Amino acid sequence: EAGVAQSPRYKIIEKRQSVAFWCNPISGHATLYWYQQILGQGPKLLIQFQNNGVVDDSQLPKDRFSAERLKGVDSTLKIQPAKLEDSAVYLCASRPDSSSMNTEAFFGQGTRLTVV
Amino acid sequence: EDQVTQSPEALRLQEGESSSLNCSYTVSGLRGLFWYRQDPGKGPEFLFTLYSAGEEKEKERLKATLTKKESFLHITAPKPEDSATYLCAVLPHFGNEKLTFGTGTRLTIIP
């Protein structure tokens, strides 16, 4: 079974520029999460999708961050304009539907963003 | 709001020296508690799911246990390759299935 795919792996941009990250979850997984992980900290949830609908985006800085999940499969996370404090690893994870016996989420390798 | 607290933040052990990592949690009805391992520059790798108090899971030198308030990850006779950050997360029964993580324990095993 293929895992969660993310791209790019690394990105360096200047502040005030824009950037987009892409995630392809495990096939059939209904729930998709985007997390921000700052060095030395645990993952912080930015947004959660159930199929193509947003379930929780309470911690997403909506003035600069946006995300979508087209057709309930792939997802993109965008930052525009980027700030220095956005430097972090952006992790995508997916889980099966809530009716599944399996509850664990699986993660991609992440995208390391550096804003200079 | 669900909360997860992990301790210690960092732990250095000699090879073969057993120890335990702690994960304390508060959640509105626990559906599952998860342990992940994260190596530098990589995404978290799933280790265990625990569902109810008293449950235990084992994998090689790792054993995870669960009570109503906390979980422990016991490491027996660790090797240098066990060095990593160990993350704990909780999934509630109710609400929107938000997966909440702790800050992790950075484990270093010294040869």
GROMACS .gro file of C-alpha atoms in nm:
model
  227
    1GLU     CA    1   0.000   0.000   0.000
    2ALA     CA    2   0.143   0.337  -0.102
    3GLY     CA    3   0.196   0.586   0.178
    4VAL     CA    4   0.113   0.955   0.205
    5ALA     CA    5   0.301   1.152  -0.060
    6GLN     CA    6   0.408   1.512  -0.012
    7SER     CA    7   0.594   1.757  -0.230
    8PRO     CA    8   0.819   1.940  -0.241
    9ARG     CA    9   1.049   1.804   0.032
   10TYR     CA   10   1.225   2.135   0.080
   11LYS     CA   11   1.145   2.495  -0.006
   12ILE     CA   12   1.329   2.820   0.059
   13ILE     CA   13   1.148   3.148  -0.008
   14GLU     CA   14   1.183   3.511   0.085
   15LYS     CA   15   0.937   3.672   0.324
   16ARG     CA   16   0.625   3.808   0.157
   17GLN     CA   17   0.649   3.549  -0.121
   18SER     CA   18   0.391   3.276  -0.168
   19VAL     CA   19   0.434   2.900  -0.150
   20ALA     CA   20   0.218   2.591  -0.200
   21PHE     CA   21   0.248   2.239  -0.067
   22TRP     CA   22   0.083   1.929  -0.212
   23CYS     CA   23  -0.037   1.612  -0.042
   24ASN     CA   24  -0.170   1.285  -0.184
   25PRO     CA   25  -0.319   1.075   0.098
   26ILE     CA   26  -0.346   0.697   0.120
   27SER     CA   27  -0.613   0.575  -0.118
   28GLY     CA   28  -0.955   0.553   0.046
   29HIS     CA   29  -0.865   0.760   0.351
   30ALA     CA   30  -1.146   1.006   0.421
   31THR     CA   31  -0.974   1.224   0.680
   32LEU     CA   32  -0.678   1.442   0.589
   33TYR     CA   33  -0.479   1.661   0.830
   34TRP     CA   34  -0.225   1.938   0.775
   35TYR     CA   35   0.010   1.999   1.069
   36GLN     CA   36   0.279   2.259   1.129
   37GLN     CA   37   0.582   2.139   1.324
   38ILE     CA   38   0.829   2.399   1.444
   39LEU     CA   39   1.174   2.267   1.534
   40GLY     CA   40   1.172   2.102   1.877
   41GLN     CA   41   0.792   2.109   1.911
   42GLY     CA   42   0.509   1.865   1.852
   43PRO     CA   43   0.285   1.884   1.545
   44LYS     CA   44   0.020   2.157   1.563
   45LEU     CA   45  -0.302   2.101   1.368
   46LEU     CA   46  -0.371   2.363   1.102
   47ILE     CA   47  -0.668   2.215   0.920
   48GLN     CA   48  -0.864   1.890   0.904
   49PHE     CA   49  -1.072   1.766   0.610
   50GLN     CA   50  -1.334   1.494   0.604
   51ASN     CA   51  -1.359   1.399   0.236
   52ASN     CA   52  -1.363   1.743   0.069
   53GLY     CA   53  -1.521   1.934   0.357
   54VAL     CA   54  -1.338   2.132   0.626
   55VAL     CA   55  -1.398   1.988   0.975
   56ASP     CA   56  -1.161   2.205   1.181
   57ASP     CA   57  -0.958   2.508   1.076
   58SER     CA   58  -0.965   2.690   1.407
   59GLN     CA   59  -0.585   2.720   1.425
   60LEU     CA   60  -0.529   2.812   1.061
   61PRO     CA   61  -0.408   3.176   1.020
   62LYS     CA   62  -0.670   3.252   0.760
   63ASP     CA   63  -0.527   3.591   0.669
   64ARG     CA   64  -0.233   3.417   0.503
   65PHE     CA   65  -0.297   3.040   0.495
   66SER     CA   66  -0.549   2.859   0.276
   67ALA     CA   67  -0.611   2.496   0.198
   68GLU     CA   68  -0.836   2.290  -0.024
   69ARG     CA   69  -0.903   1.927  -0.093
   70LEU     CA   70  -1.038   1.880  -0.440
   71LYS     CA   71  -1.270   1.583  -0.498
   72GLY     CA   72  -1.187   1.453  -0.151
   73VAL     CA   73  -0.845   1.320  -0.256
   74ASP     CA   74  -0.537   1.543  -0.304
   75SER     CA   75  -0.490   1.855  -0.097
   76THR     CA   76  -0.290   2.175  -0.127
   77LEU     CA   77  -0.185   2.415   0.148
   78LYS     CA   78  -0.087   2.767   0.049
   79ILE     CA   79   0.083   3.050   0.234
   80GLN     CA   80   0.057   3.403   0.096
   81PRO     CA   81   0.242   3.614   0.199
   82ALA     CA   82   0.494   3.415   0.404
   83LYS     CA   83   0.647   3.544   0.726
   84LEU     CA   84   0.973   3.445   0.895
   85GLU     CA   85   0.778   3.263   1.169
   86ASP     CA   86   0.624   3.031   0.908
   87SER     CA   87   0.957   2.848   0.885
   88ALA     CA   88   0.866   2.493   0.990
   89VAL     CA   89   0.796   2.145   0.862
   90TYR     CA   90   0.448   2.103   0.715
   91LEU     CA   91   0.316   1.752   0.763
   92CYS     CA   92   0.022   1.588   0.592
   93ALA     CA   93  -0.149   1.285   0.744
   94SER     CA   94  -0.449   1.072   0.651
   95ARG     CA   95  -0.684   0.834   0.834
   96PRO     CA   96  -0.955   0.596   0.723
   97ASP     CA   97  -1.322   0.683   0.756
   98SER     CA   98  -1.454   0.693   1.114
   99SER     CA   99  -1.647   0.374   1.052
  100SER     CA  100  -1.322   0.184   1.003
  101MET     CA  101  -1.180  -0.033   1.280
  102ASN     CA  102  -0.838   0.120   1.212
  103THR     CA  103  -0.802   0.460   1.370
  104GLU     CA  104  -0.434   0.544   1.328
  105ALA     CA  105  -0.315   0.825   1.103
  106PHE     CA  106  -0.023   0.789   0.865
  107PHE     CA  107   0.213   1.072   0.781
  108GLY     CA  108   0.405   1.185   0.479
  109GLN     CA  109   0.771   1.286   0.496
  110GLY     CA  110   0.681   1.652   0.528
  111THR     CA  111   0.789   1.971   0.353
  112ARG     CA  112   1.058   2.174   0.524
  113LEU     CA  113   0.993   2.545   0.461
  114THR     CA  114   1.257   2.807   0.528
  115VAL     CA  115   1.153   3.173   0.501
  116VAL     CA  116   1.444   3.416   0.474
  117GLU     CA  117  -1.011   2.109   2.469
  118ASP     CA  118  -0.804   1.790   2.451
  119GLN     CA  119  -0.456   1.816   2.600
  120VAL     CA  120  -0.147   1.596   2.583
  121THR     CA  121   0.162   1.648   2.799
  122GLN     CA  122   0.478   1.445   2.752
  123SER     CA  123   0.770   1.408   2.990
  124PRO     CA  124   1.060   1.430   3.005
  125GLU     CA  125   1.134   1.665   2.715
  126ALA     CA  126   1.466   1.491   2.659
  127LEU     CA  127   1.623   1.174   2.792
  128ARG     CA  128   1.975   1.042   2.752
  129LEU     CA  129   2.037   0.676   2.834
  130GLN     CA  130   2.331   0.444   2.812
  131GLU     CA  131   2.286   0.151   2.576
  132GLY     CA  132   2.104  -0.123   2.767
  133GLU     CA  133   1.965   0.115   3.033
  134SER     CA  134   1.587   0.069   3.047
  135SER     CA  135   1.348   0.358   3.114
  136SER     CA  136   0.997   0.491   3.053
  137LEU     CA  137   0.846   0.789   2.873
  138ASN     CA  138   0.524   0.944   3.003
  139CYS     CA  139   0.220   1.081   2.820
  140SER     CA  140  -0.053   1.242   3.032
  141TYR     CA  141  -0.378   1.329   2.861
  142THR     CA  142  -0.719   1.484   2.908
  143VAL     CA  143  -0.982   1.409   2.646
  144SER     CA  144  -1.359   1.403   2.625
  145GLY     CA  145  -1.384   1.028   2.586
  146LEU     CA  146  -1.081   0.848   2.447
  147ARG     CA  147  -1.123   0.670   2.118
  148GLY     CA  148  -0.754   0.595   2.079
  149LEU     CA  149  -0.409   0.692   2.207
  150PHE     CA  150  -0.122   0.667   1.961
  151TRP     CA  151   0.255   0.650   1.988
  152TYR     CA  152   0.473   0.761   1.699
  153ARG     CA  153   0.846   0.764   1.640
  154GLN     CA  154   1.000   1.056   1.451
  155ASP     CA  155   1.353   1.055   1.315
  156PRO     CA  156   1.520   1.387   1.220
  157GLY     CA  157   1.399   1.517   0.885
  158LYS     CA  158   1.121   1.259   0.857
  159GLY     CA  159   0.750   1.237   0.923
  160PRO     CA  160   0.616   1.056   1.231
  161GLU     CA  161   0.609   0.677   1.198
  162PHE     CA  162   0.319   0.494   1.361
  163LEU     CA  163   0.409   0.254   1.645
  164PHE     CA  164   0.104   0.164   1.857
  165THR     CA  165  -0.264   0.228   1.917
  166LEU     CA  166  -0.414   0.181   2.264
  167TYR     CA  167  -0.789   0.191   2.313
  168SER     CA  168  -0.874   0.119   2.676
  169ALA     CA  169  -0.721   0.131   3.023
  170GLY     CA  170  -0.516  -0.178   3.101
  171GLU     CA  171  -0.426  -0.244   2.741
  172GLU     CA  172  -0.063  -0.314   2.649
  173LYS     CA  173   0.113  -0.341   2.312
  174GLU     CA  174   0.470  -0.457   2.243
  175LYS     CA  175   0.710  -0.426   1.954
  176GLU     CA  176   1.071  -0.535   1.987
  177ARG     CA  177   1.219  -0.334   2.278
  178LEU     CA  178   0.913  -0.110   2.316
  179LYS     CA  179   0.603  -0.166   2.528
  180ALA     CA  180   0.315   0.080   2.554
  181THR     CA  181   0.065   0.079   2.841
  182LEU     CA  182  -0.249   0.282   2.911
  183THR     CA  183  -0.440   0.402   3.217
  184LYS     CA  184  -0.736   0.639   3.233
  185LYS     CA  185  -0.505   0.940   3.265
  186GLU     CA  186  -0.173   0.848   3.112
  187SER     CA  187   0.028   0.619   2.891
  188PHE     CA  188   0.381   0.494   2.927
  189LEU     CA  189   0.626   0.387   2.662
  190HIS     CA  190   0.870   0.146   2.823
  191ILE     CA  191   1.203   0.092   2.652
  192THR     CA  192   1.390  -0.221   2.755
  193ALA     CA  193   1.765  -0.255   2.693
  194PRO     CA  194   1.766   0.019   2.428
  195LYS     CA  195   2.012   0.035   2.139
  196PRO     CA  196   2.152   0.345   1.966
  197GLU     CA  197   1.908   0.292   1.677
  198ASP     CA  198   1.621   0.360   1.920
  199SER     CA  199   1.735   0.723   1.936
  200ALA     CA  200   1.449   0.939   1.804
  201THR     CA  201   1.169   1.169   1.919
  202TYR     CA  202   0.867   0.980   2.050
  203LEU     CA  203   0.530   1.151   2.007
  204CYS     CA  204   0.200   1.073   2.178
  205ALA     CA  205  -0.140   1.171   2.035
  206VAL     CA  206  -0.507   1.129   2.134
  207LEU     CA  207  -0.822   1.089   1.927
  208PRO     CA  208  -1.153   1.164   2.099
  209HIS     CA  209  -1.472   0.963   2.068
  210PHE     CA  210  -1.684   1.270   2.030
  211GLY     CA  211  -1.665   1.578   1.815
  212ASN     CA  212  -1.470   1.617   1.497
  213GLU     CA  213  -1.200   1.346   1.538
  214LYS     CA  214  -0.926   1.601   1.596
  215LEU     CA  215  -0.588   1.429   1.650
  216THR     CA  216  -0.397   1.619   1.921
  217PHE     CA  217  -0.024   1.570   1.979
  218GLY     CA  218   0.209   1.627   2.268
  219THR     CA  219   0.544   1.800   2.230
  220GLY     CA  220   0.740   1.475   2.228
  221THR     CA  221   1.032   1.323   2.415
  222ARG     CA  222   1.371   1.335   2.246
  223LEU     CA  223   1.547   1.009   2.332
  224THR     CA  224   1.922   0.963   2.288
  225ILE     CA  225   2.086   0.626   2.344
  226ILE     CA  226   2.461   0.649   2.403
  227PRO     CA  227   2.673   0.352   2.287
   0.00000   0.00000   0.00000
